[in-house]
Short mmCIF file of C-alpha atoms and ligand atoms in Angstrom, two decimals:
data_model
loop_
_atom_site.label_atom_id
_atom_site.label_comp_id
_atom_site.label_asym_id
_atom_site.label_seq_id
_atom_site.Cartn_x
_atom_site.Cartn_y
_atom_site.Cartn_z
CA UNK V 1 -13.64 10.66 -22.71
CA UNK V 2 -15.09 11.84 -19.41
CA UNK V 3 -13.45 14.18 -16.97
CA UNK V 4 -13.61 13.03 -13.34
CA UNK V 5 -13.27 15.62 -10.58
CA UNK V 6 -11.10 14.77 -7.59
CA UNK V 7 -11.07 16.07 -4.04
CA UNK V 8 -7.90 15.09 -2.18
CA UNK V 9 -7.61 15.20 1.61
CA UNK V 10 -4.16 15.54 3.25
CA UNK V 11 -1.39 17.58 1.57
CA UNK V 12 1.74 15.61 2.52
CA UNK V 13 3.99 12.99 0.90
CA UNK V 14 1.11 10.87 -0.42
CA UNK V 15 -0.72 13.88 -1.87
CA UNK V 16 2.42 14.52 -3.91
CA UNK V 17 2.52 10.92 -5.18
CA UNK V 18 -1.20 10.85 -6.04
CA UNK V 19 -1.13 14.28 -7.73
CA UNK V 20 1.77 13.25 -9.97
CA UNK V 21 -0.16 10.07 -10.78
CA UNK V 22 -3.27 12.01 -11.84
CA UNK V 23 -1.21 14.22 -14.11
CA UNK V 24 0.86 11.36 -15.53
CA UNK V 25 -1.83 8.71 -16.01
CA UNK V 26 -3.19 9.96 -19.39
CA UNK V 27 0.40 10.54 -20.61
CA UNK V 28 1.20 6.85 -20.10
CA UNK V 29 -2.15 5.23 -20.76
CA UNK V 30 -3.79 6.70 -23.83
CA UNK V 31 -6.65 6.68 -24.54
CA UNK V 32 -7.11 7.23 -20.83
CA UNK V 33 -10.19 5.73 -19.15
CA UNK V 34 -10.98 9.27 -17.95
CA UNK V 35 -9.19 12.57 -17.46
CA UNK V 36 -8.62 13.24 -13.75
CA UNK V 37 -9.27 16.86 -12.81
CA UNK V 38 -7.62 18.10 -9.60
CA UNK V 39 -10.52 20.12 -8.17
CA UNK V 40 -9.88 20.69 -4.47
CA UNK V 41 -7.21 19.85 -1.90
CA UNK V 42 -7.81 19.90 1.86
CA UNK V 43 -5.44 19.99 4.79
CA UNK V 44 -6.13 21.02 8.39
CA UNK V 45 -3.06 23.24 8.11
CA UNK V 46 -4.01 26.28 6.01
CA UNK V 47 -0.48 26.85 4.70
CA UNK V 48 -0.15 23.19 3.66
CA UNK V 49 -3.53 23.35 1.89
CA UNK V 50 -2.73 26.63 0.11
CA UNK V 51 0.74 25.53 -0.98
CA UNK V 52 -0.58 22.07 -1.87
CA UNK V 53 -3.05 23.63 -4.31
CA UNK V 54 -0.23 25.58 -5.97
CA UNK V 55 2.41 22.88 -6.24
CA UNK V 56 0.15 19.89 -6.90
CA UNK V 57 -2.10 21.82 -9.30
CA UNK V 58 -5.52 21.89 -7.59
CA UNK V 59 -8.10 24.51 -8.57
CA UNK V 60 -8.97 25.37 -4.96
CA UNK V 61 -8.20 24.46 -1.37
CA UNK V 62 -9.86 24.28 2.03
CA UNK V 63 -9.08 23.30 5.62
CA UNK V 64 -12.36 21.38 6.05
CA UNK V 65 -12.79 17.96 4.41
CA UNK V 66 -16.59 18.37 4.53
CA UNK V 67 -16.18 20.91 1.72
CA UNK V 68 -15.21 18.01 -0.53
CA UNK V 69 -18.09 15.81 0.61
CA UNK V 70 -20.57 18.67 0.12
CA UNK V 71 -19.29 19.63 -3.33
CA UNK V 72 -21.62 17.94 -5.86
CA UNK V 73 -19.10 18.39 -8.68
CA UNK V 74 -16.55 16.10 -6.97
CA UNK V 75 -16.86 12.44 -8.00
CA UNK V 76 -13.73 10.92 -6.43
CA UNK V 77 -12.49 11.39 -2.86
CA UNK V 78 -8.83 10.61 -2.33
CA UNK V 79 -7.91 10.04 1.34
CA UNK V 80 -4.22 10.71 2.10
CA UNK V 81 -4.61 11.52 5.81
CA UNK V 82 -3.27 9.72 8.88
CA UNK V 83 -5.16 6.50 9.58
CA UNK V 84 -7.39 7.69 12.43
CA UNK V 85 -9.68 9.71 10.13
CA UNK V 86 -9.91 7.29 7.19
CA UNK V 87 -13.17 5.72 8.41
CA UNK V 88 -15.06 8.92 9.19
CA UNK V 89 -14.17 10.52 5.85
CA UNK V 90 -14.73 7.35 3.79
CA UNK V 91 -18.14 6.62 5.28
CA UNK V 92 -19.26 10.23 4.67
CA UNK V 93 -17.92 10.06 1.08
CA UNK V 94 -19.67 6.74 0.44
CA UNK V 95 -22.98 8.14 1.71
CA UNK V 96 -22.48 11.07 -0.69
CA UNK V 97 -22.03 8.48 -3.52
CA UNK V 98 -18.44 9.44 -4.28
CA UNK V 99 -15.86 6.87 -5.37
CA UNK V 100 -12.93 6.53 -2.95
CA UNK V 101 -9.20 5.93 -3.20
CA UNK V 102 -7.85 5.49 0.33
CA UNK V 103 -4.25 5.24 1.52
CA UNK V 104 -3.22 2.13 3.42
CA UNK V 105 -3.78 0.65 5.88
CA UNK V 106 -7.50 1.01 5.22
CA UNK V 107 -8.43 1.46 8.88
CA UNK V 108 -7.33 1.40 12.52
CA UNK V 109 -9.14 -1.89 13.21
CA UNK V 110 -11.00 -4.66 11.41
CA UNK V 111 -14.29 -3.33 12.83
CA UNK V 112 -13.67 0.07 11.24
CA UNK V 113 -12.69 -1.53 7.95
CA UNK V 114 -15.89 -3.57 7.96
CA UNK V 115 -17.99 -0.41 8.44
CA UNK V 116 -16.15 1.26 5.53
CA UNK V 117 -16.60 -1.77 3.29
CA UNK V 118 -20.32 -2.03 4.07
CA UNK V 119 -20.90 1.72 3.53
CA UNK V 120 -19.21 1.46 0.12
CA UNK V 121 -21.21 -1.64 -0.80
CA UNK V 122 -24.54 -0.14 0.25
CA UNK V 123 -23.88 2.94 -1.87
CA UNK V 124 -22.52 0.99 -4.88
CA UNK V 125 -19.35 3.05 -5.22
CA UNK V 126 -15.94 2.02 -6.50
CA UNK V 127 -13.19 1.83 -3.91
CA UNK V 128 -9.48 1.22 -3.95
CA UNK V 129 -6.87 0.85 -1.21
CA UNK V 130 -3.48 2.24 -2.18
CA UNK V 131 -1.43 -0.95 -1.92
CA UNK V 132 0.60 0.31 -4.86
CA UNK V 133 3.51 -2.16 -4.76
CA UNK V 134 1.43 -5.02 -6.15
CA UNK V 135 1.15 -2.86 -9.29
CA UNK V 136 4.88 -3.00 -10.00
CA UNK V 137 5.06 -4.69 -13.44
CA UNK V 138 7.47 -7.36 -12.10
CA UNK V 139 4.95 -8.27 -9.39
CA UNK V 140 2.17 -8.46 -11.99
CA UNK V 141 4.45 -10.67 -14.09
CA UNK V 142 4.91 -12.97 -11.08
CA UNK V 143 1.12 -13.15 -10.80
CA UNK V 144 0.84 -14.00 -14.52
CA UNK V 145 3.40 -16.81 -14.21
CA UNK V 146 1.63 -18.19 -11.12
CA UNK V 147 -1.79 -18.08 -12.83
CA UNK V 148 -0.35 -19.79 -15.93
CA UNK V 149 0.97 -22.58 -13.69
CA UNK V 150 4.60 -21.82 -14.59
CA UNK V 151 5.82 -22.61 -11.06
CA UNK V 152 3.23 -25.32 -10.37
CA UNK V 153 1.56 -25.57 -7.00
CA UNK V 154 2.88 -23.04 -4.50
CA UNK V 155 4.57 -24.74 -1.56
CA UNK V 156 6.08 -21.96 0.50
CA UNK V 157 7.08 -18.30 0.47
CA UNK V 158 8.84 -15.62 2.44
CA UNK V 159 8.26 -11.89 2.36
CA UNK V 160 9.94 -8.86 3.88
CA UNK V 161 9.42 -5.14 4.16
CA UNK V 162 12.49 -3.64 5.80
CA UNK V 163 13.35 0.04 6.17
CA UNK V 164 15.72 1.94 8.47
CA UNK V 165 14.31 5.44 8.71
CA UNK V 166 13.28 4.99 12.36
CA UNK V 167 16.30 2.97 13.53
CA UNK V 168 17.86 6.03 15.20
CA UNK V 169 16.31 6.44 18.70
CA UNK V 170 16.35 10.21 18.08
CA UNK V 171 14.24 10.06 14.94
CA UNK V 172 11.01 11.83 15.83
CA UNK V 173 7.77 10.56 17.28
CA UNK V 174 5.38 11.33 14.44
CA UNK V 175 1.80 10.08 14.21
CA UNK V 176 3.21 6.77 12.91
CA UNK V 177 4.29 5.88 16.49
CA UNK V 178 1.05 6.83 18.26
CA UNK V 179 -1.56 4.08 18.49
CA UNK V 180 -4.53 6.45 18.70
CA UNK V 181 -3.57 7.91 15.29
CA UNK V 182 -2.02 4.98 13.40
CA UNK V 183 -3.60 1.85 14.97
CA UNK V 184 -0.40 -0.18 14.70
CA UNK V 185 3.26 0.49 13.89
CA UNK V 186 5.46 -1.31 11.36
CA UNK V 187 2.66 -3.83 10.88
CA UNK V 188 0.05 -1.37 9.58
CA UNK V 189 2.48 1.03 7.94
CA UNK V 190 4.56 -1.38 5.87
CA UNK V 191 3.74 -4.97 6.86
CA UNK V 192 0.30 -4.60 5.28
CA UNK V 193 1.92 -3.86 1.88
CA UNK V 194 3.64 -7.24 1.84
CA UNK V 195 0.54 -8.98 3.25
CA UNK V 196 -1.45 -7.51 0.35
CA UNK V 197 1.18 -8.60 -2.15
CA UNK V 198 1.42 -12.18 -0.89
CA UNK V 199 -2.34 -12.53 -0.47
CA UNK V 200 -2.61 -11.39 -4.12
CA UNK V 201 0.08 -13.82 -5.32
CA UNK V 202 -0.35 -16.87 -3.09
CA UNK V 203 -3.93 -16.82 -1.78
CA UNK V 204 -6.07 -16.21 1.30
CA UNK V 205 -4.37 -16.40 4.70
CA UNK V 206 -5.95 -18.89 7.09
CA UNK V 207 -3.94 -18.57 10.33
CA UNK V 208 -0.92 -16.69 11.67
CA UNK V 209 1.63 -17.08 14.45
CA UNK V 210 3.27 -13.75 15.25
CA UNK V 211 5.78 -11.91 17.37
CA UNK V 212 5.97 -8.12 17.68
CA UNK V 213 8.49 -5.94 19.56
CA UNK V 214 9.01 -2.29 20.43
CA UNK V 215 12.76 -1.72 20.68
CA UNK V 216 12.76 2.07 21.04
CA UNK V 217 10.40 2.81 23.90
CA UNK V 218 10.27 6.60 23.52
CA UNK V 219 11.20 9.22 20.93
CA UNK V 220 11.54 13.01 20.76
CA UNK V 221 8.18 14.55 19.93
CA UNK V 222 8.07 15.79 16.34
CA UNK V 223 7.80 19.52 15.85
CA UNK V 224 5.74 20.78 12.91
CA UNK V 225 2.90 18.99 11.23
CA UNK V 226 4.62 17.35 8.28
CA UNK V 227 5.82 13.80 8.84
CA UNK V 228 9.56 13.96 8.24
CA UNK V 229 9.98 10.14 8.19
CA UNK V 230 13.17 10.20 10.25
CA UNK V 231 14.83 12.89 8.18
CA UNK V 232 14.95 15.31 11.10
CA UNK V 233 16.23 14.58 14.60
CA UNK V 234 14.40 15.81 17.69
CA UNK V 235 17.70 16.42 19.54
CA UNK V 236 18.63 15.36 23.05
CA UNK V 237 16.68 18.22 24.70
CA UNK V 238 13.37 17.69 22.86
CA UNK V 239 10.67 16.25 25.11
CA UNK V 240 10.28 12.51 24.60
CA UNK V 241 7.05 10.53 24.60
CA UNK V 242 6.31 6.82 24.76
CA UNK V 243 5.94 4.76 21.58
CA UNK V 244 2.89 2.52 22.00
CA UNK V 245 3.02 0.53 18.75
CA UNK V 246 5.24 -2.20 17.31
CA UNK V 247 8.65 -1.39 15.82
CA UNK V 248 8.89 -4.83 14.32
CA UNK V 249 6.66 -7.76 13.50
CA UNK V 250 7.47 -11.23 12.30
CA UNK V 251 4.94 -13.94 11.57
CA UNK V 252 4.32 -17.35 10.07
CA UNK V 253 1.36 -17.80 7.75
CA UNK V 254 -0.73 -20.79 6.76
CA UNK V 255 -2.77 -20.19 3.62
CA UNK V 256 -6.15 -21.76 2.85
CA UNK V 257 -4.58 -23.50 -0.16
CA UNK V 258 -1.95 -25.19 2.02
CA UNK V 259 0.98 -22.89 1.19
CA UNK V 260 3.12 -21.89 4.17
CA UNK V 261 5.27 -18.80 4.62
CA UNK V 262 6.92 -16.17 6.78
CA UNK V 263 6.73 -12.38 6.68
CA UNK V 264 8.77 -9.78 8.55
CA UNK V 265 8.45 -5.99 8.72
CA UNK V 266 10.54 -3.36 10.49
CA UNK V 267 11.52 0.27 10.03
CA UNK V 268 14.63 -0.26 12.19
CA UNK V 269 16.80 -2.43 9.93
CA UNK V 270 19.95 -0.35 9.36
CA UNK V 271 21.00 -0.46 5.73
CA UNK V 272 17.60 -1.47 4.37
CA UNK V 273 15.62 1.26 2.61
CA UNK V 274 12.53 0.02 0.82
CA UNK V 275 13.46 -3.64 0.95
CA UNK V 276 10.20 -5.27 -0.11
CA UNK V 277 11.00 -8.79 -1.19
CA UNK V 278 9.30 -12.09 -1.80
CA UNK V 279 10.52 -15.49 -2.78
CA UNK V 280 7.93 -18.06 -3.77
CA UNK V 281 8.71 -21.74 -4.31
CA UNK V 282 6.39 -24.00 -6.28
CA UNK V 283 6.51 -27.59 -7.45
CA UNK V 284 7.73 -26.40 -10.90
CA UNK V 285 9.86 -23.36 -10.14
CA UNK V 286 10.64 -20.32 -8.02
CA UNK V 287 10.19 -16.54 -8.27
CA UNK V 288 12.13 -13.82 -6.45
CA UNK V 289 11.44 -10.07 -6.35
CA UNK V 290 13.18 -7.18 -4.58
CA UNK V 291 11.57 -3.73 -4.91
CA UNK V 292 15.00 -2.10 -4.68
CA UNK V 293 15.61 -3.73 -8.10
CA UNK V 294 12.02 -3.37 -9.24
CA UNK V 295 12.55 -3.70 -12.99
CA UNK V 296 13.61 -7.27 -12.41
CA UNK V 297 11.88 -10.57 -11.68
CA UNK V 298 14.17 -13.48 -10.94
CA UNK V 299 12.84 -16.80 -12.19
CA UNK V 300 13.90 -20.43 -12.14
CA UNK V 301 11.76 -23.06 -13.87
CA UNK V 302 12.14 -26.81 -13.32
CA UNK V 303 12.03 -27.30 -17.11
CA UNK V 304 15.32 -25.38 -17.54
CA UNK V 305 18.07 -27.85 -18.46
CA UNK V 306 20.17 -29.30 -15.63
CA UNK V 307 23.23 -27.47 -16.95
CA UNK V 308 21.32 -24.14 -16.97
CA UNK V 309 19.54 -24.37 -13.65
CA UNK V 310 19.59 -21.27 -11.49
CA UNK V 311 17.81 -17.95 -11.11
CA UNK V 312 17.83 -15.73 -14.18
CA UNK V 313 16.60 -12.16 -14.52
CA UNK V 314 13.67 -11.02 -16.63
CA UNK V 315 13.72 -7.21 -17.09
CA UNK V 316 10.16 -5.96 -17.38
CA UNK V 317 9.25 -3.91 -20.43
CA UNK V 318 6.74 -3.66 -23.28
CA UNK V 319 6.13 -7.44 -23.37
CA UNK V 320 4.97 -7.48 -19.75
CA UNK V 321 1.95 -6.28 -17.76
CA UNK V 322 1.20 -2.56 -18.35
CA UNK V 323 4.08 -2.56 -20.85
CA UNK V 324 1.90 -1.10 -23.62
CA UNK V 325 1.56 2.14 -21.65
CA UNK V 326 4.90 2.42 -19.90
CA UNK V 327 8.36 2.83 -21.44
CA UNK V 328 9.30 1.35 -24.87
CA UNK V 329 12.49 -0.44 -23.77
CA UNK V 330 12.92 -2.86 -20.83
CA UNK V 331 14.86 -1.52 -17.84
CA UNK V 332 14.46 2.18 -18.67
CA UNK V 333 13.24 2.28 -15.10
CA UNK V 334 10.04 1.74 -13.19
CA UNK V 335 9.72 4.03 -10.16
CA UNK V 336 7.44 4.72 -7.22
CA UNK V 337 5.60 7.20 -9.47
CA UNK V 338 4.88 4.55 -12.09
CA UNK V 339 3.29 2.27 -9.47
CA UNK V 340 1.02 5.16 -8.48
CA UNK V 341 0.22 5.99 -12.12
CA UNK V 342 -0.79 2.36 -12.74
CA UNK V 343 -2.90 2.46 -9.57
CA UNK V 344 -4.67 5.59 -10.82
CA UNK V 345 -5.15 4.00 -14.28
CA UNK V 346 -6.75 0.85 -12.81
CA UNK V 347 -8.96 2.86 -10.49
CA UNK V 348 -10.30 5.19 -13.19
CA UNK V 349 -10.71 2.24 -15.56
CA UNK V 350 -12.89 0.44 -13.02
CA UNK V 351 -15.02 3.57 -12.61
CA UNK V 352 -15.30 4.22 -16.37
CA UNK V 353 -16.09 0.58 -17.23
CA UNK V 354 -18.07 -0.11 -14.04
CA UNK V 355 -15.97 -3.17 -13.19
CA UNK V 356 -14.60 -4.45 -9.86
CA UNK V 357 -11.68 -2.43 -8.49
CA UNK V 358 -8.84 -4.29 -6.85
CA UNK V 359 -7.56 -4.07 -4.15
CA UNK V 360 -10.92 -2.70 -3.00
CA UNK V 361 -12.21 -1.89 0.48
CA UNK V 362 -13.10 -5.58 0.71
CA UNK V 363 -9.41 -6.43 0.28
CA UNK V 364 -8.47 -3.69 2.76
CA UNK V 365 -10.90 -5.24 5.23
CA UNK V 366 -9.38 -8.70 4.63
CA UNK V 367 -5.92 -7.26 5.39
CA UNK V 368 -7.25 -5.67 8.60
CA UNK V 369 -8.61 -9.07 9.69
CA UNK V 370 -5.11 -10.49 9.14
CA UNK V 371 -3.54 -7.61 11.13
CA UNK V 372 -6.01 -8.20 13.95
CA UNK V 373 -5.04 -11.90 14.05
CA UNK V 374 -1.31 -10.97 14.02
CA UNK V 375 -1.68 -8.58 16.97
CA UNK V 376 -3.73 -11.15 18.88
CA UNK V 377 -1.19 -13.90 18.22
CA UNK V 378 1.67 -11.64 19.33
CA UNK V 379 -0.11 -11.37 22.69
CA UNK V 380 -1.18 -14.98 23.12
CA UNK V 381 1.98 -16.42 21.50
CA UNK V 382 -0.24 -18.95 19.76
CA UNK V 383 -1.62 -19.64 16.28
CA UNK V 384 -4.66 -17.45 15.58
CA UNK V 385 -7.20 -18.09 12.83
CA UNK V 386 -7.90 -15.10 10.59
CA UNK V 387 -11.50 -13.84 10.91
CA UNK V 388 -13.95 -14.20 8.02
CA UNK V 389 -15.25 -11.23 6.01
CA UNK V 390 -18.79 -10.40 7.12
CA UNK V 391 -20.82 -9.28 4.13
C1 SOE L 1 6.80 4.87 5.69
O1 SOE L 1 7.21 3.68 6.22
C2 SOE L 1 6.28 4.77 4.26
O2 SOE L 1 6.06 6.08 3.81
C3 SOE L 1 4.95 3.99 4.17
O3 SOE L 1 3.92 4.61 4.90
C4 SOE L 1 4.55 3.85 2.71
O4 SOE L 1 3.35 3.13 2.57
C5 SOE L 1 5.69 3.16 1.99
O5 SOE L 1 5.37 2.89 0.71
C6 SOE L 1 6.95 4.01 2.07
O6 SOE L 1 7.26 4.16 3.43
#
């Protein structure tokens, strides 16, 4: 079993999730495809880098991401930075022939995503975009049922990603509200997760009709580097700056296979926390998922007797996708960490076995083309066709 050395860039919330995943992956999935070794962590803030090495268990740290690119012992680059530096780091890593795991959204624009995809392709590396929610066992079970034809031909669907951490006008202006750092707001940050999930389950998006809005026009500037995700308040006296991205986006989707659906995303929906849901209706049944009850998949099949018709709950466990590695009894509890552990397992497996990773940079690029069409449609108030991947 090979050891694979990792260099991780960005020492915040995502670095924590990915580091736990590297440690936990062989504990769940044994024999592991490879043993991840936490070699070096980088953050522009020296204290964050130093403390990150200690608490996340990296052998060394640096404040310069080039130290990871230039280190020949590092085989995997893990990008957990704000979105504006994903492309520069990923293209340098690809040219250095390192495999890449990159946080979502892949890029600021479709053009950037295309450059990242092509750099990865030219250098024959494995890539993965961290759309971790599709790895929830209940979502994988939905995919299995769809592929088996259990709900027949998909007719329509609806998806949501609703949170409330930025609903308070005094929650701080972090990089997630500044276009030059994040590219887009709720759309890129959370909408792309549900786009990835529904593209995975239903099929390729063909055209979109969207509406976006920015309800809170300015926010108190965040103090300190770490993104507090609304957990601190700037206070009335803190200087305020304009928000130049969407707070909310809502769009209709036409898929290439004829399925039709709606998706909405906002971080301002009081009372909603990580409310990622989908409901999919087919000619032979329906599926419903809510991440806040992520052990469960609700199913209704047309073959159920008339006197039994209705949604029933399947609790995921050993009989379901990834069940052989996870917990031995259904409903012991799948968490955010487990989705990241499965992500790490699939990524290292694709490297070890030299197979296609998914979702790869190609998928991340496809999602950016969808985001581009959504933002265009929100301006023109018309249907916009999603651009084609350029190989
Ligand atoms: C903030 O909305 C956020 O941290 C997202 O950036 C993550 O992708 C999501 O999984 C949790 O919420």
